[in-house]
Amino acid sequence: MALIETNAGLWFQEDLYPEIACGFSVSAVLHCERSTFQDILILDTPALGKVLALDGIVQCAQKDEAIYHEMLAHSGVLLRQTVVPTEGGLDVLVVGGGDGGIARECLKHAGVDRVTVVDIDPRVRETVLTYFPELPAGAYADARLTAVDADAVGFVRQHRNRFDLIVADTPDPVGVATPLFGRDFVTDCHAALQDGGVFVRHAGSLLLQTDEFARTRDDVAVVFGPACTRTGLLATCTYLGGWFGWLAAIKGVAYPEGNDALRTMRTLFARVALKVHWFSPELQVASQVLPAWLAGTEANISRRDDNSWASPDRESS
Ligand code: SAM
């Protein structure tokens, strides 16, 4: 169990890695339950504010959640509007994301018409709305949002060429989230996107989940094509391990780069005048400047197995 009584009071210690752990003191346990799918814990803490943990693993903390939610949501929307200039009508799918953080940020864009949040566990939404409402911050009351309580694997497979943007806001590849990783799921997301549609997801800790990071990145690059896929890095104080990878890929369109792309995103960003704490188009582009060893492996992907890019159809199972 992640909660430990110490001489200094109640302490939370994350159950993610056997040799290293994120830990912090707890001022109140706001909610604790075992749902049909997972342990749900909502805490109040002196250092991080409110914290949502699932199965003993930190999902979001009030102190730093905007770093992650803003980068993935706004990068996705601006990339879509950059490759397919449209004033409005964006149809966004959030895979997982029942806490509402990604939806909250997407709904800040007037150009987003629909946000569908598909989370397997309705108790995440319900408990967050009761004990951590600052996180969705009204997103669930927005008429543009539809919440679907279902396994995202099946939901995504029911859709072809529909979405402008898919943000996979998943936990780590454990338990019910395992099928949200792997090439089959990425292939289904590719199929569910419109041409020029954008897929965004996190790829885990660069230093503590290096294999998971590489596999997640390779799956996206192989399905979408290396020329259409880019890796970015962000850092929070609760996703342990320093640099945390995130991926953005575009269906059938080379990834827009250089001054022109940045100028376009800047114009779009200025026009919508978003209330954000961290995000800017410059920070998005800067986050994709990779350390030497990683930049090297990005190159390797491109030399790997040419023909697997040709057909994003599911590898002969
Ligand atoms: N940002 C967080 C992170 O990076 O760790 C993830 C946050 S979000 C709370 C993750 C959500 O994915 C959870 O609410 C969980 O219920 C949901 N989830 C897990 N497996 C799922 C599945 N197979 N289909 C749909 N949602 C799933």
GROMACS .gro file of C-alpha atoms and ligand atoms in nm:
model
  344
    1MET     CA    1   0.000   0.000   0.000
    2ALA     CA    2   0.140   0.348  -0.088
    3LEU     CA    3   0.038   0.513   0.241
    4ILE     CA    4   0.283   0.474   0.531
    5GLU     CA    5   0.251   0.597   0.891
    6THR     CA    6   0.588   0.752   0.992
    7ASN     CA    7   0.708   0.944   1.298
    8ALA     CA    8   0.664   1.254   1.086
    9GLY     CA    9   0.302   1.165   1.007
   10LEU     CA   10   0.136   1.009   0.703
   11TRP     CA   11   0.359   0.957   0.398
   12PHE     CA   12   0.278   0.850   0.041
   13GLN     CA   13   0.536   0.635  -0.140
   14GLU     CA   14   0.471   0.544  -0.502
   15ASP     CA   15   0.455   0.176  -0.600
   16LEU     CA   16   0.604   0.208  -0.950
   17TYR     CA   17   0.973   0.116  -0.929
   18PRO     CA   18   1.133  -0.144  -0.697
   19GLU     CA   19   1.458   0.051  -0.639
   20ILE     CA   20   1.354   0.418  -0.641
   21ALA     CA   21   1.039   0.595  -0.532
   22CYS     CA   22   0.857   0.926  -0.538
   23GLY     CA   23   0.738   1.008  -0.186
   24PHE     CA   24   0.574   1.298  -0.007
   25SER     CA   25   0.396   1.381   0.317
   26VAL     CA   26   0.016   1.371   0.326
   27SER     CA   27  -0.201   1.618   0.517
   28ALA     CA   28  -0.533   1.447   0.439
   29VAL     CA   29  -0.670   1.138   0.262
   30LEU     CA   30  -0.963   1.296   0.079
   31HIS     CA   31  -1.082   0.969  -0.074
   32CYS     CA   32  -0.970   0.608  -0.095
   33GLU     CA   33  -1.153   0.321  -0.270
   34ARG     CA   34  -1.103   0.003  -0.469
   35SER     CA   35  -1.312   0.042  -0.787
   36THR     CA   36  -1.396  -0.241  -1.026
   37PHE     CA   37  -1.067  -0.170  -1.202
   38GLN     CA   38  -0.815  -0.009  -0.965
   39ASP     CA   39  -0.727   0.155  -0.633
   40ILE     CA   40  -0.825   0.522  -0.641
   41LEU     CA   41  -0.659   0.756  -0.392
   42ILE     CA   42  -0.708   1.133  -0.372
   43LEU     CA   43  -0.481   1.308  -0.125
   44ASP     CA   44  -0.415   1.659  -0.002
   45THR     CA   45  -0.046   1.731   0.050
   46PRO     CA   46   0.163   2.027   0.175
   47ALA     CA   47   0.416   2.009  -0.109
   48LEU     CA   48   0.202   1.926  -0.415
   49GLY     CA   49  -0.157   2.023  -0.330
   50LYS     CA   50  -0.414   1.762  -0.426
   51VAL     CA   51  -0.285   1.439  -0.583
   52LEU     CA   52  -0.466   1.162  -0.774
   53ALA     CA   53  -0.302   0.818  -0.756
   54LEU     CA   54  -0.423   0.498  -0.922
   55ASP     CA   55  -0.291   0.159  -0.803
   56GLY     CA   56  -0.034   0.348  -0.592
   57ILE     CA   57   0.102   0.543  -0.893
   58VAL     CA   58   0.076   0.921  -0.916
   59GLN     CA   59  -0.141   1.031  -1.211
   60CYS     CA   60  -0.177   1.404  -1.147
   61ALA     CA   61  -0.072   1.657  -0.884
   62GLN     CA   62  -0.213   2.008  -0.855
   63LYS     CA   63   0.142   2.150  -0.841
   64ASP     CA   64   0.258   2.032  -1.183
   65GLU     CA   65  -0.028   1.873  -1.381
   66ALA     CA   66  -0.048   2.174  -1.615
   67ILE     CA   67   0.300   2.100  -1.751
   68TYR     CA   68   0.183   1.767  -1.891
   69HIS     CA   69  -0.181   1.846  -1.976
   70GLU     CA   70  -0.103   2.174  -2.154
   71MET     CA   71   0.186   2.031  -2.360
   72LEU     CA   72  -0.005   1.730  -2.490
   73ALA     CA   73  -0.339   1.905  -2.549
   74HIS     CA   74  -0.221   2.231  -2.706
   75SER     CA   75   0.056   2.069  -2.912
   76GLY     CA   76  -0.207   1.836  -3.057
   77VAL     CA   77  -0.462   2.106  -3.140
   78LEU     CA   78  -0.206   2.351  -3.285
   79LEU     CA   79  -0.038   2.079  -3.493
   80ARG     CA   80  -0.374   1.977  -3.639
   81GLN     CA   81  -0.462   2.338  -3.721
   82THR     CA   82  -0.115   2.387  -3.871
   83VAL     CA   83  -0.127   2.088  -4.109
   84VAL     CA   84  -0.498   2.130  -4.196
   85PRO     CA   85  -0.583   2.503  -4.152
   86THR     CA   86  -0.940   2.498  -4.020
   87GLU     CA   87  -1.107   2.769  -3.814
   88GLY     CA   88  -1.319   2.525  -3.620
   89GLY     CA   89  -1.499   2.195  -3.597
   90LEU     CA   90  -1.225   1.987  -3.440
   91ASP     CA   91  -1.334   1.642  -3.317
   92VAL     CA   92  -1.104   1.527  -3.035
   93LEU     CA   93  -1.078   1.185  -2.867
   94VAL     CA   94  -0.914   1.150  -2.526
   95VAL     CA   95  -0.817   0.790  -2.448
   96GLY     CA   96  -0.819   0.740  -2.071
   97GLY     CA   97  -0.792   1.089  -1.924
   98GLY     CA   98  -1.094   1.042  -1.692
   99ASP     CA   99  -0.941   1.304  -1.457
  100GLY     CA  100  -1.044   1.564  -1.714
  101GLY     CA  101  -0.709   1.749  -1.738
  102ILE     CA  102  -0.652   1.695  -2.111
  103ALA     CA  103  -1.020   1.764  -2.192
  104ARG     CA  104  -1.002   2.087  -1.987
  105GLU     CA  105  -0.716   2.215  -2.201
  106CYS     CA  106  -0.865   2.107  -2.535
  107LEU     CA  107  -1.194   2.279  -2.450
  108LYS     CA  108  -1.010   2.611  -2.407
  109HIS     CA  109  -0.998   2.620  -2.790
  110ALA     CA  110  -1.311   2.769  -2.952
  111GLY     CA  111  -1.208   2.570  -3.260
  112VAL     CA  112  -1.273   2.242  -3.076
  113ASP     CA  113  -1.632   2.134  -3.135
  114ARG     CA  114  -1.633   1.792  -2.972
  115VAL     CA  115  -1.428   1.616  -2.704
  116THR     CA  116  -1.499   1.250  -2.629
  117VAL     CA  117  -1.332   1.112  -2.315
  118VAL     CA  118  -1.323   0.730  -2.319
  119ASP     CA  119  -1.219   0.598  -1.980
  120ILE     CA  120  -1.276   0.241  -1.863
  121ASP     CA  121  -1.340   0.349  -1.502
  122PRO     CA  122  -1.626   0.599  -1.434
  123ARG     CA  123  -1.515   0.614  -1.069
  124VAL     CA  124  -1.210   0.815  -1.170
  125ARG     CA  125  -1.430   1.091  -1.313
  126GLU     CA  126  -1.684   1.069  -1.030
  127THR     CA  127  -1.427   1.084  -0.748
  128VAL     CA  128  -1.227   1.361  -0.914
  129LEU     CA  129  -1.543   1.568  -0.960
  130THR     CA  130  -1.618   1.530  -0.588
  131TYR     CA  131  -1.272   1.554  -0.428
  132PHE     CA  132  -1.046   1.722  -0.690
  133PRO     CA  133  -1.280   1.940  -0.902
  134GLU     CA  134  -0.997   2.187  -0.970
  135LEU     CA  135  -0.853   1.932  -1.213
  136PRO     CA  136  -1.135   1.907  -1.472
  137ALA     CA  137  -1.227   2.267  -1.376
  138GLY     CA  138  -1.572   2.250  -1.535
  139ALA     CA  139  -1.476   2.044  -1.840
  140TYR     CA  140  -1.742   1.783  -1.761
  141ALA     CA  141  -2.009   2.054  -1.755
  142ASP     CA  142  -1.913   2.170  -2.107
  143ALA     CA  143  -2.178   2.073  -2.363
  144ARG     CA  144  -1.902   1.986  -2.613
  145LEU     CA  145  -1.777   1.701  -2.391
  146THR     CA  146  -1.907   1.343  -2.405
  147ALA     CA  147  -1.786   1.093  -2.145
  148VAL     CA  148  -1.790   0.728  -2.253
  149ASP     CA  149  -1.730   0.463  -1.987
  150ALA     CA  150  -1.566   0.188  -2.192
  151ASP     CA  151  -1.244   0.008  -2.275
  152ALA     CA  152  -1.079   0.241  -2.526
  153VAL     CA  153  -0.941  -0.049  -2.729
  154GLY     CA  154  -1.289  -0.150  -2.845
  155PHE     CA  155  -1.409   0.210  -2.879
  156VAL     CA  156  -1.123   0.316  -3.107
  157ARG     CA  157  -1.175   0.009  -3.330
  158GLN     CA  158  -1.534   0.118  -3.397
  159HIS     CA  159  -1.414   0.440  -3.564
  160ARG     CA  160  -1.248   0.498  -3.900
  161ASN     CA  161  -1.127   0.834  -4.040
  162ARG     CA  162  -1.326   1.033  -3.781
  163PHE     CA  163  -1.103   1.221  -3.537
  164ASP     CA  164  -0.887   1.532  -3.589
  165LEU     CA  165  -0.688   1.460  -3.275
  166ILE     CA  166  -0.642   1.159  -3.046
  167VAL     CA  167  -0.466   1.217  -2.714
  168ALA     CA  168  -0.379   0.890  -2.538
  169ASP     CA  169  -0.367   1.001  -2.173
  170THR     CA  170  -0.302   0.658  -2.030
  171PRO     CA  171  -0.146   0.539  -1.706
  172ASP     CA  172   0.169   0.324  -1.726
  173PRO     CA  173   0.134  -0.001  -1.924
  174VAL     CA  174   0.001  -0.197  -1.626
  175GLY     CA  175  -0.328  -0.373  -1.555
  176VAL     CA  176  -0.625  -0.267  -1.768
  177ALA     CA  177  -0.406  -0.009  -1.945
  178THR     CA  178  -0.171  -0.269  -2.095
  179PRO     CA  179  -0.365  -0.302  -2.425
  180LEU     CA  180  -0.335   0.076  -2.475
  181PHE     CA  181   0.031   0.018  -2.557
  182GLY     CA  182   0.167  -0.181  -2.850
  183ARG     CA  183   0.149  -0.148  -3.227
  184ASP     CA  184  -0.206  -0.283  -3.263
  185PHE     CA  185  -0.355  -0.001  -3.057
  186VAL     CA  186  -0.147   0.263  -3.236
  187THR     CA  187  -0.257   0.114  -3.570
  188ASP     CA  188  -0.622   0.138  -3.465
  189CYS     CA  189  -0.572   0.500  -3.360
  190HIS     CA  190  -0.411   0.571  -3.697
  191ALA     CA  191  -0.717   0.426  -3.870
  192ALA     CA  192  -0.957   0.624  -3.649
  193LEU     CA  193  -0.792   0.954  -3.748
  194GLN     CA  194  -0.878   1.165  -4.050
  195ASP     CA  195  -0.596   1.228  -4.299
  196GLY     CA  196  -0.373   1.490  -4.142
  197GLY     CA  197  -0.511   1.385  -3.801
  198VAL     CA  198  -0.277   1.407  -3.502
  199PHE     CA  199  -0.192   1.140  -3.243
  200VAL     CA  200  -0.030   1.245  -2.915
  201ARG     CA  201   0.073   1.032  -2.619
  202HIS     CA  202   0.326   1.016  -2.338
  203ALA     CA  203   0.610   0.767  -2.368
  204GLY     CA  204   0.721   0.736  -2.006
  205SER     CA  205   1.039   0.824  -1.823
  206LEU     CA  206   1.344   0.846  -2.044
  207LEU     CA  207   1.587   0.731  -1.773
  208LEU     CA  208   1.375   0.495  -1.560
  209GLN     CA  209   1.153   0.343  -1.834
  210THR     CA  210   1.397   0.354  -2.124
  211ASP     CA  211   1.278   0.028  -2.285
  212GLU     CA  212   0.912   0.127  -2.251
  213PHE     CA  213   0.999   0.468  -2.393
  214ALA     CA  214   1.181   0.316  -2.692
  215ARG     CA  215   0.905   0.062  -2.763
  216THR     CA  216   0.630   0.323  -2.739
  217ARG     CA  217   0.819   0.561  -2.964
  218ASP     CA  218   0.907   0.289  -3.217
  219ASP     CA  219   0.546   0.173  -3.237
  220VAL     CA  220   0.426   0.523  -3.322
  221ALA     CA  221   0.712   0.591  -3.566
  222VAL     CA  222   0.663   0.260  -3.746
  223VAL     CA  223   0.284   0.306  -3.782
  224PHE     CA  224   0.283   0.679  -3.871
  225GLY     CA  225   0.630   0.690  -4.032
  226PRO     CA  226   0.944   0.857  -3.888
  227ALA     CA  227   0.898   1.164  -4.108
  228CYS     CA  228   0.555   1.218  -3.948
  229THR     CA  229   0.659   1.152  -3.587
  230ARG     CA  230   0.848   1.361  -3.332
  231THR     CA  231   0.959   1.308  -2.974
  232GLY     CA  232   0.945   1.576  -2.708
  233LEU     CA  233   1.060   1.588  -2.349
  234LEU     CA  234   0.898   1.747  -2.046
  235ALA     CA  235   0.969   1.730  -1.676
  236THR     CA  236   0.740   1.741  -1.374
  237CYS     CA  237   0.816   1.687  -1.009
  238THR     CA  238   0.580   1.389  -0.972
  239TYR     CA  239   0.659   1.180  -1.282
  240LEU     CA  240   0.976   1.043  -1.130
  241GLY     CA  241   1.299   1.026  -1.328
  242GLY     CA  242   1.352   1.370  -1.478
  243TRP     CA  243   1.281   1.378  -1.852
  244PHE     CA  244   0.943   1.234  -1.952
  245GLY     CA  245   0.885   1.156  -2.317
  246TRP     CA  246   0.586   1.263  -2.523
  247LEU     CA  247   0.515   1.183  -2.887
  248ALA     CA  248   0.326   1.359  -3.163
  249ALA     CA  249   0.254   1.200  -3.502
  250ILE     CA  250   0.048   1.307  -3.802
  251LYS     CA  251  -0.145   1.072  -4.035
  252GLY     CA  252  -0.005   1.087  -4.385
  253VAL     CA  253   0.162   1.429  -4.351
  254ALA     CA  254   0.528   1.505  -4.282
  255TYR     CA  255   0.580   1.666  -3.942
  256PRO     CA  256   0.583   2.045  -3.986
  257GLU     CA  257   0.912   2.194  -3.870
  258GLY     CA  258   1.122   2.506  -3.903
  259ASN     CA  259   1.037   2.874  -3.883
  260ASP     CA  260   0.729   2.854  -4.103
  261ALA     CA  261   0.566   2.594  -3.881
  262LEU     CA  262   0.658   2.784  -3.565
  263ARG     CA  263   0.527   3.109  -3.715
  264THR     CA  264   0.196   2.940  -3.799
  265MET     CA  265   0.160   2.792  -3.451
  266ARG     CA  266   0.248   3.127  -3.293
  267THR     CA  267  -0.022   3.300  -3.497
  268LEU     CA  268  -0.280   3.036  -3.405
  269PHE     CA  269  -0.178   3.050  -3.039
  270ALA     CA  270  -0.193   3.430  -3.026
  271ARG     CA  271  -0.532   3.429  -3.195
  272VAL     CA  272  -0.691   3.199  -2.935
  273ALA     CA  273  -0.523   3.381  -2.643
  274LEU     CA  274  -0.531   3.074  -2.421
  275LYS     CA  275  -0.503   3.103  -2.044
  276VAL     CA  276  -0.206   2.872  -1.983
  277HIS     CA  277   0.063   2.838  -1.716
  278TRP     CA  278   0.339   2.660  -1.906
  279PHE     CA  279   0.269   2.603  -2.271
  280SER     CA  280   0.388   2.807  -2.566
  281PRO     CA  281   0.463   2.706  -2.926
  282GLU     CA  282   0.828   2.791  -2.856
  283LEU     CA  283   0.834   2.553  -2.558
  284GLN     CA  284   0.672   2.281  -2.769
  285VAL     CA  285   0.940   2.315  -3.038
  286ALA     CA  286   1.221   2.346  -2.782
  287SER     CA  287   1.103   2.028  -2.609
  288GLN     CA  288   1.186   1.840  -2.927
  289VAL     CA  289   1.555   1.928  -2.914
  290LEU     CA  290   1.681   1.589  -2.797
  291PRO     CA  291   1.993   1.482  -2.610
  292ALA     CA  292   2.264   1.335  -2.836
  293TRP     CA  293   2.206   0.965  -2.756
  294LEU     CA  294   1.833   0.999  -2.813
  295ALA     CA  295   1.876   1.200  -3.133
  296GLY     CA  296   2.102   0.915  -3.244
  297THR     CA  297   1.836   0.649  -3.180
  298GLU     CA  298   1.575   0.863  -3.359
  299ALA     CA  299   1.802   0.832  -3.666
  300ASN     CA  300   1.819   0.453  -3.618
  301ILE     CA  301   1.442   0.427  -3.637
  302SER     CA  302   1.452   0.581  -3.981
  303ARG     CA  303   1.702   0.318  -4.100
  304ARG     CA  304   1.498   0.038  -3.954
  305ASP     CA  305   1.286  -0.198  -4.163
  306ASP     CA  306   1.165   0.035  -4.442
  307ASN     CA  307   0.872  -0.170  -4.558
  308SER     CA  308   0.699  -0.176  -4.215
  309TRP     CA  309   0.608   0.190  -4.274
  310ALA     CA  310   0.450   0.119  -4.604
  311SER     CA  311   0.136  -0.032  -4.467
  312PRO     CA  312   0.011   0.079  -4.130
  313ASP     CA  313  -0.209  -0.231  -4.143
  314ARG     CA  314  -0.170  -0.449  -3.836
  315GLU     CA  315   0.146  -0.660  -3.861
  316SER     CA  316   0.061  -1.010  -3.973
  317SER     CA  317  -0.058  -1.134  -3.634
  318SAM     N1  318  -0.165   1.150  -1.699
  318SAM     C1  319  -0.168   1.027  -1.629
  318SAM     C2  320  -0.039   0.956  -1.649
  318SAM     O1  321   0.033   0.992  -1.738
  318SAM     O2  322  -0.007   0.868  -1.571
  318SAM     C3  323  -0.284   0.942  -1.677
  318SAM     C4  324  -0.402   0.991  -1.627
  318SAM     S1  325  -0.556   0.918  -1.654
  318SAM     C5  326  -0.613   0.921  -1.492
  318SAM     C6  327  -0.542   0.749  -1.692
  318SAM     C7  328  -0.679   0.685  -1.712
  318SAM     O3  329  -0.670   0.574  -1.802
  318SAM     C8  330  -0.740   0.627  -1.583
  318SAM     O4  331  -0.851   0.705  -1.546
  318SAM     C9  332  -0.780   0.483  -1.620
  318SAM     O5  333  -0.905   0.447  -1.568
  318SAM    C10  334  -0.782   0.490  -1.772
  318SAM     N2  335  -0.765   0.362  -1.838
  318SAM    C11  336  -0.683   0.260  -1.806
  318SAM     N3  337  -0.699   0.156  -1.891
  318SAM    C12  338  -0.795   0.194  -1.980
  318SAM    C13  339  -0.856   0.131  -2.095
  318SAM     N4  340  -0.820   0.007  -2.133
  318SAM     N5  341  -0.949   0.200  -2.164
  318SAM    C14  342  -0.985   0.327  -2.126
  318SAM     N6  343  -0.930   0.392  -2.019
  318SAM    C15  344  -0.837   0.326  -1.948
   0.00000   0.00000   0.00000
